[in-house]
Amino acid sequence: MVNLLVQSNVARYHEFKINVRILSMVEDGIHVLPCRRSDVFTSPLLDDLIDKRKLMKLIELCVKYEPGEDNPATNEITQDAQKPFIEFLEEKAINRTLREYIVNSIAMVKPSDPTIDACKSIKNFMIATERYGRSPFIFPLYGCGEFPQSFCRLSAVFGGVYCLNTQIDNVKTGDSFVVKLAEKDHEVSSEKLVMDYGSASALHMTYTPRTKDKLSRAIFITKQSIVPNNDNLLSFLRIPPSERNSDTVFLLELNSTVSVCPNELNIVYIWTRASTKNAKQDLGPISEHLFKHFSQGDIVWKFFYQALCESKPNMIGELATGLHITSPPCNDIDYEKSISEAESIFKKMYPDQDFLPRAPDPEEIIS
């Protein structure tokens, strides 16, 4: 996403904060993760010099990995490419605590995932920490809802037209698509049509059953951070499965520095794939653990709910010529899948055009 924002010049419509800290849950305690290589040796999380050296050696191995190149790092990782990552770490005599720290907070993978995938994730993590701040993440002012607005704004500048607060009533197919807007005597025709999978299925434009996985979500408004936070940092935490949660849980804690809540308050988002029909049942135990040190009244408001997470299965049969179906983000922590899918669809429609080339600045446009 960062590369796309810079490449397309859409970043000019945003303001970002780089004050995102990564938290790690190890042995039921929550710790601040040292992200940069220079932070490893000063972090109180790792108090054993041997562990610090083992971690640095692993990081260097992953950073030097280059697919297709003949170098020691690439050869070593390629040799164990499909081995479960946890076995790869065990063979390097990395202790359990450090293994949890690496798997859950740096690689952010499952212990059984292939070593090559985990090493690629570690490399991406470390490269990202060297780009802007001390964290691999940046966060947009006013929240992630600003992303679609900024790309829509770019489109509007160059002639894109939007019908707001309007649903599609039906779509007629033929030599072109004729889209009838609900409750309006208005039709739009086009040779190409891009739709999200949920809408396409509801309008019977696909012939595969919709898969309706659910996410269990919770929102908390709090008066303090889950970890002492004197610098008003944002927080991200990935919690592996345990007796409190049957699936991986993600946590994002925001504050007034990104203009999403008043001063002195935090907004905490927690989510996981649903394993029951009740969000509080899925997230209640881990929430109680996260907020166990809070005093009465520190949680101002909370709400548990479930949301559909529709995924797009492999289509059966042919889609109408010119029809392209997209999948919404679901349980991802970034936009890589969405961007890759968008570029793939764009290349099918316009194979000779560049995907989101740099937009000129206003002073570069000659009227």
Short mmCIF file of C-alpha atoms in Angstrom, two decimals, residues 34-337:
data_model
loop_
_atom_site.label_atom_id
_atom_site.label_comp_id
_atom_site.label_asym_id
_atom_site.label_seq_id
_atom_site.Cartn_x
_atom_site.Cartn_y
_atom_site.Cartn_z
CA PRO A 34 11.99 -4.00 19.69
CA CYS A 35 11.47 -3.51 15.96
CA ARG A 36 14.74 -2.18 14.60
CA ARG A 37 17.91 -4.23 14.70
CA SER A 38 19.54 -1.52 16.79
CA ASP A 39 16.76 -1.88 19.40
CA VAL A 40 17.31 -5.60 19.95
CA PHE A 41 20.37 -5.17 22.14
CA THR A 42 18.79 -2.47 24.32
CA SER A 43 15.38 -4.10 24.81
CA PRO A 44 14.53 -5.40 28.31
CA LEU A 45 12.37 -8.05 26.62
CA LEU A 46 15.53 -10.00 25.76
CA ASP A 47 17.88 -10.07 28.73
CA ASP A 48 20.16 -12.86 27.51
CA LEU A 49 22.98 -11.80 25.19
CA ILE A 50 23.02 -15.22 23.52
CA ASP A 51 19.30 -14.91 22.67
CA LYS A 52 19.89 -11.45 21.23
CA ARG A 53 22.68 -12.78 19.01
CA LYS A 54 20.53 -15.68 17.82
CA LEU A 55 17.73 -13.28 16.95
CA MET A 56 20.09 -10.97 15.07
CA LYS A 57 21.55 -13.92 13.17
CA LEU A 58 18.07 -15.03 12.10
CA ILE A 59 17.11 -11.51 11.05
CA GLU A 60 20.30 -11.15 8.97
CA LEU A 61 19.60 -14.51 7.33
CA CYS A 62 16.09 -13.46 6.32
CA VAL A 63 17.13 -9.98 5.12
CA LYS A 64 19.82 -11.48 2.86
CA TYR A 65 17.38 -13.93 1.29
CA GLU A 66 16.95 -13.13 -2.42
CA PRO A 67 14.91 -15.56 -4.56
CA GLY A 68 16.91 -16.87 -7.49
CA GLU A 69 20.28 -15.74 -6.15
CA ASP A 70 23.09 -18.12 -5.23
CA ASN A 71 24.14 -16.96 -1.78
CA PRO A 72 24.42 -18.76 1.59
CA ALA A 73 21.26 -17.19 3.07
CA THR A 74 19.10 -17.99 0.05
CA ASN A 75 20.47 -21.52 -0.17
CA GLU A 76 19.84 -22.22 3.53
CA ILE A 77 16.26 -20.97 3.46
CA THR A 78 15.52 -22.69 0.14
CA GLN A 79 16.82 -25.98 1.50
CA ASP A 80 14.28 -25.83 4.36
CA ALA A 81 11.62 -23.96 2.41
CA GLN A 82 8.67 -26.25 3.20
CA LYS A 83 9.74 -27.21 6.70
CA PRO A 84 7.37 -25.94 9.43
CA PHE A 85 8.83 -22.70 10.72
CA ILE A 86 8.70 -23.82 14.34
CA GLU A 87 10.94 -26.81 13.48
CA PHE A 88 13.35 -24.49 11.67
CA LEU A 89 13.66 -22.38 14.83
CA GLU A 90 14.00 -25.39 17.11
CA GLU A 91 16.90 -26.69 15.01
CA LYS A 92 18.66 -23.38 15.61
CA ALA A 93 18.39 -23.95 19.38
CA ILE A 94 16.14 -20.92 19.86
CA ASN A 95 14.32 -21.16 23.20
CA ARG A 96 10.54 -21.25 23.55
CA THR A 97 10.05 -17.65 24.64
CA LEU A 98 12.11 -16.28 21.78
CA ARG A 99 10.34 -18.63 19.35
CA GLU A 100 6.95 -17.22 20.39
CA TYR A 101 8.28 -13.71 20.02
CA ILE A 102 9.58 -14.43 16.49
CA VAL A 103 6.57 -16.41 15.24
CA ASN A 104 3.78 -14.23 16.62
CA SER A 105 5.15 -10.70 16.52
CA ILE A 106 7.80 -10.50 13.78
CA ALA A 107 6.90 -13.14 11.20
CA MET A 108 3.20 -13.02 12.23
CA VAL A 109 2.60 -16.54 10.93
CA LYS A 110 1.36 -19.83 12.31
CA PRO A 111 4.03 -22.13 13.78
CA SER A 112 3.20 -24.73 11.11
CA ASP A 113 3.58 -22.32 8.17
CA PRO A 114 6.42 -23.02 5.71
CA THR A 115 9.81 -21.58 6.63
CA ILE A 116 10.12 -19.73 3.34
CA ASP A 117 6.86 -17.81 3.95
CA ALA A 118 7.91 -16.90 7.48
CA CYS A 119 11.35 -15.72 6.34
CA LYS A 120 9.80 -13.55 3.63
CA SER A 121 7.52 -12.01 6.26
CA ILE A 122 10.46 -11.30 8.55
CA LYS A 123 12.34 -9.65 5.69
CA ASN A 124 9.35 -7.45 4.83
CA PHE A 125 8.97 -6.54 8.51
CA MET A 126 12.61 -5.50 8.87
CA ILE A 127 12.70 -3.55 5.60
CA ALA A 128 9.56 -1.67 6.68
CA THR A 129 11.14 -0.66 10.00
CA GLU A 130 13.93 1.12 8.12
CA ARG A 131 11.64 3.13 5.86
CA TYR A 132 10.01 5.88 7.93
CA GLY A 133 10.02 5.45 11.70
CA ARG A 134 10.93 2.82 14.23
CA SER A 135 7.83 0.77 13.41
CA PRO A 136 6.94 -1.22 10.27
CA PHE A 137 3.45 0.34 10.31
CA ILE A 138 2.10 3.78 9.54
CA PHE A 139 -1.49 4.83 10.22
CA PRO A 140 -3.59 7.46 8.38
CA LEU A 141 -5.09 10.43 10.17
CA TYR A 142 -8.86 9.90 10.67
CA GLY A 143 -8.59 6.14 10.09
CA CYS A 144 -8.41 3.68 7.21
CA GLY A 145 -11.69 4.90 5.72
CA GLU A 146 -9.60 7.68 4.19
CA PHE A 147 -8.01 5.24 1.71
CA PRO A 148 -11.03 4.65 -0.57
CA GLN A 149 -11.87 8.36 -0.37
CA SER A 150 -8.41 9.34 -1.59
CA PHE A 151 -8.48 7.01 -4.59
CA CYS A 152 -12.02 8.17 -5.40
CA ARG A 153 -10.78 11.75 -5.21
CA LEU A 154 -8.01 10.97 -7.69
CA SER A 155 -10.57 9.42 -10.04
CA ALA A 156 -12.90 12.41 -9.70
CA VAL A 157 -10.11 14.83 -10.59
CA PHE A 158 -9.76 13.02 -13.92
CA GLY A 159 -13.48 12.69 -14.70
CA GLY A 160 -14.75 9.87 -12.49
CA VAL A 161 -18.47 10.20 -11.62
CA TYR A 162 -20.08 8.83 -8.42
CA CYS A 163 -23.70 8.05 -7.55
CA LEU A 164 -23.78 8.35 -3.77
CA ASN A 165 -26.19 6.58 -1.40
CA THR A 166 -27.46 4.44 -4.28
CA GLN A 167 -27.81 0.69 -4.65
CA ILE A 168 -27.95 -1.35 -7.84
CA ASP A 169 -31.43 -2.69 -8.57
CA ASN A 170 -30.50 -4.99 -11.45
CA VAL A 171 -28.01 -5.48 -14.27
CA LYS A 172 -28.90 -6.40 -17.84
CA THR A 173 -26.28 -8.14 -19.92
CA GLY A 174 -25.87 -8.18 -23.68
CA ASP A 175 -23.50 -6.29 -25.94
CA SER A 176 -22.93 -4.10 -22.89
CA PHE A 177 -23.98 -3.94 -19.26
CA VAL A 178 -26.99 -1.80 -18.35
CA VAL A 179 -27.06 -1.01 -14.64
CA LYS A 180 -30.37 0.19 -13.17
CA LEU A 181 -30.04 2.18 -9.96
CA ALA A 182 -32.51 1.37 -7.19
CA GLU A 183 -35.37 3.83 -6.58
CA LYS A 184 -34.16 6.07 -9.39
CA ASP A 185 -35.25 6.26 -12.99
CA HIS A 186 -31.67 6.13 -14.14
CA GLU A 187 -29.57 3.60 -16.06
CA VAL A 188 -25.86 3.45 -16.77
CA SER A 189 -24.40 1.40 -19.62
CA SER A 190 -20.83 0.20 -19.98
CA GLU A 191 -18.80 -2.45 -21.78
CA LYS A 192 -16.99 -3.31 -18.53
CA LEU A 193 -18.40 -3.83 -15.06
CA VAL A 194 -16.50 -4.35 -11.79
CA MET A 195 -18.55 -5.54 -8.80
CA ASP A 196 -17.86 -6.90 -5.34
CA TYR A 197 -18.70 -10.57 -4.87
CA GLY A 198 -21.54 -9.96 -2.40
CA SER A 199 -23.43 -7.67 -4.81
CA ALA A 200 -22.77 -9.90 -7.83
CA SER A 201 -24.09 -12.96 -5.99
CA ALA A 202 -27.17 -11.11 -4.71
CA LEU A 203 -27.96 -10.06 -8.29
CA HIS A 204 -27.45 -13.67 -9.51
CA MET A 205 -24.50 -12.76 -11.69
CA THR A 206 -22.43 -15.64 -10.32
CA TYR A 207 -23.37 -19.28 -9.93
CA THR A 208 -21.47 -20.35 -6.84
CA PRO A 209 -22.85 -20.29 -3.28
CA ARG A 210 -21.68 -17.44 -1.09
CA THR A 211 -19.41 -18.45 1.74
CA LYS A 212 -20.42 -16.62 4.89
CA ASP A 213 -17.61 -16.84 7.37
CA LYS A 214 -17.95 -14.45 10.28
CA LEU A 215 -15.62 -12.24 12.24
CA SER A 216 -16.21 -11.62 15.92
CA ARG A 217 -15.39 -8.02 16.76
CA ALA A 218 -15.30 -5.81 19.83
CA ILE A 219 -14.82 -2.08 20.33
CA PHE A 220 -13.76 -0.53 23.63
CA ILE A 221 -13.45 3.13 24.60
CA THR A 222 -10.98 3.33 27.48
CA LYS A 223 -9.30 5.86 29.72
CA GLN A 224 -5.91 4.17 29.69
CA SER A 225 -3.74 2.02 27.43
CA ILE A 226 -3.39 -1.74 27.77
CA VAL A 227 0.35 -1.09 28.27
CA PRO A 228 1.76 2.11 29.89
CA ASN A 229 1.93 4.67 27.11
CA ASN A 230 3.50 8.00 28.05
CA ASP A 231 4.32 8.91 24.43
CA ASN A 232 0.78 8.60 23.01
CA LEU A 233 1.78 5.76 20.72
CA LEU A 234 -0.67 3.64 18.75
CA SER A 235 -0.50 -0.09 19.52
CA PHE A 236 -0.82 -3.28 17.46
CA LEU A 237 -0.92 -6.74 19.04
CA ARG A 238 -1.27 -10.18 17.48
CA ILE A 239 -2.36 -12.83 19.99
CA PRO A 240 -1.83 -16.51 19.09
CA PRO A 241 -4.47 -19.15 19.91
CA SER A 242 -4.63 -20.18 23.57
CA GLU A 243 -7.10 -21.45 26.15
CA ARG A 244 -8.70 -17.97 26.06
CA ASN A 245 -9.09 -17.75 22.28
CA SER A 246 -9.45 -20.58 19.79
CA ASP A 247 -8.10 -18.55 16.86
CA THR A 248 -5.61 -15.73 16.37
CA VAL A 249 -6.82 -12.42 17.82
CA PHE A 250 -5.76 -8.99 16.55
CA LEU A 251 -5.82 -5.78 18.57
CA LEU A 252 -5.44 -2.19 17.42
CA GLU A 253 -5.40 0.62 19.98
CA LEU A 254 -5.79 4.19 18.70
CA ASN A 255 -5.83 7.58 20.42
CA SER A 256 -6.35 11.27 19.71
CA THR A 257 -3.05 11.62 17.82
CA VAL A 258 -4.80 10.19 14.74
CA SER A 259 -7.99 12.23 15.29
CA VAL A 260 -10.31 9.29 15.90
CA CYS A 261 -11.28 10.07 19.51
CA PRO A 262 -11.08 12.89 22.10
CA ASN A 263 -8.02 13.58 24.22
CA GLU A 264 -7.53 11.32 27.25
CA LEU A 265 -9.40 8.44 25.59
CA ASN A 266 -8.42 5.42 23.52
CA ILE A 267 -10.35 3.30 21.04
CA VAL A 268 -9.45 -0.40 21.10
CA TYR A 269 -10.50 -2.71 18.26
CA ILE A 270 -10.27 -6.47 18.80
CA TRP A 271 -11.23 -9.10 16.23
CA THR A 272 -10.89 -12.79 15.36
CA ARG A 273 -12.51 -15.37 13.12
CA ALA A 274 -15.75 -16.47 14.75
CA SER A 275 -15.73 -19.91 16.32
CA THR A 276 -19.14 -19.56 18.00
CA LYS A 277 -22.35 -17.69 17.23
CA ASN A 278 -21.61 -15.09 19.90
CA ALA A 279 -18.87 -12.45 19.65
CA LYS A 280 -18.68 -12.01 23.42
CA GLN A 281 -18.12 -15.73 23.83
CA ASP A 282 -15.25 -15.59 21.31
CA LEU A 283 -13.61 -12.43 22.65
CA GLY A 284 -14.79 -12.13 26.26
CA PRO A 285 -12.06 -14.24 27.92
CA ILE A 286 -9.14 -12.60 26.08
CA SER A 287 -10.67 -9.14 26.64
CA GLU A 288 -10.86 -9.76 30.38
CA HIS A 289 -7.21 -10.76 30.36
CA LEU A 290 -6.14 -7.69 28.36
CA PHE A 291 -8.00 -5.28 30.66
CA LYS A 292 -7.44 -7.10 33.96
CA HIS A 293 -5.33 -4.26 35.38
CA PHE A 294 -7.97 -1.61 34.59
CA SER A 295 -9.80 0.06 37.45
CA GLN A 296 -13.57 0.34 37.56
CA GLY A 297 -14.64 3.07 35.16
CA ASP A 298 -11.53 2.82 32.95
CA ILE A 299 -13.67 1.15 30.27
CA VAL A 300 -16.13 3.87 29.26
CA TRP A 301 -18.03 1.84 26.65
CA LYS A 302 -17.79 -1.55 24.95
CA PHE A 303 -19.64 -3.39 22.23
CA PHE A 304 -19.37 -6.95 20.88
CA TYR A 305 -20.74 -7.91 17.47
CA GLN A 306 -20.25 -10.26 14.53
CA ALA A 307 -19.77 -9.26 10.90
CA LEU A 308 -20.06 -11.32 7.75
CA CYS A 309 -16.75 -11.99 6.05
CA GLU A 310 -17.72 -13.00 2.55
CA SER A 311 -14.98 -14.60 0.53
CA LYS A 312 -14.96 -15.26 -3.19
CA PRO A 313 -14.64 -18.96 -4.06
CA ASN A 314 -13.43 -20.24 -7.39
CA MET A 315 -16.10 -19.42 -9.92
CA ILE A 316 -17.97 -22.23 -11.64
CA GLY A 317 -18.44 -21.59 -15.32
CA GLU A 318 -17.75 -18.46 -17.35
CA LEU A 319 -18.49 -14.93 -16.23
CA ALA A 320 -20.10 -12.59 -18.71
CA THR A 321 -17.50 -10.96 -20.94
CA GLY A 322 -16.34 -7.74 -19.33
CA LEU A 323 -17.60 -8.64 -15.84
CA HIS A 324 -15.01 -8.66 -13.05
CA ILE A 325 -15.70 -9.71 -9.45
CA THR A 326 -13.73 -8.42 -6.45
CA SER A 327 -13.33 -9.72 -2.90
CA PRO A 328 -13.48 -7.36 0.11
CA PRO A 329 -10.74 -7.33 2.75
CA CYS A 330 -11.61 -9.75 5.52
CA ASN A 331 -9.19 -10.80 8.23
CA ASP A 332 -6.06 -9.21 6.75
CA ILE A 333 -3.89 -6.67 8.55
CA ASP A 334 -2.78 -5.01 5.30
CA TYR A 335 -4.10 -4.42 1.79
CA GLU A 336 -1.68 -6.56 -0.24
CA LYS A 337 -4.32 -9.06 -1.43
#
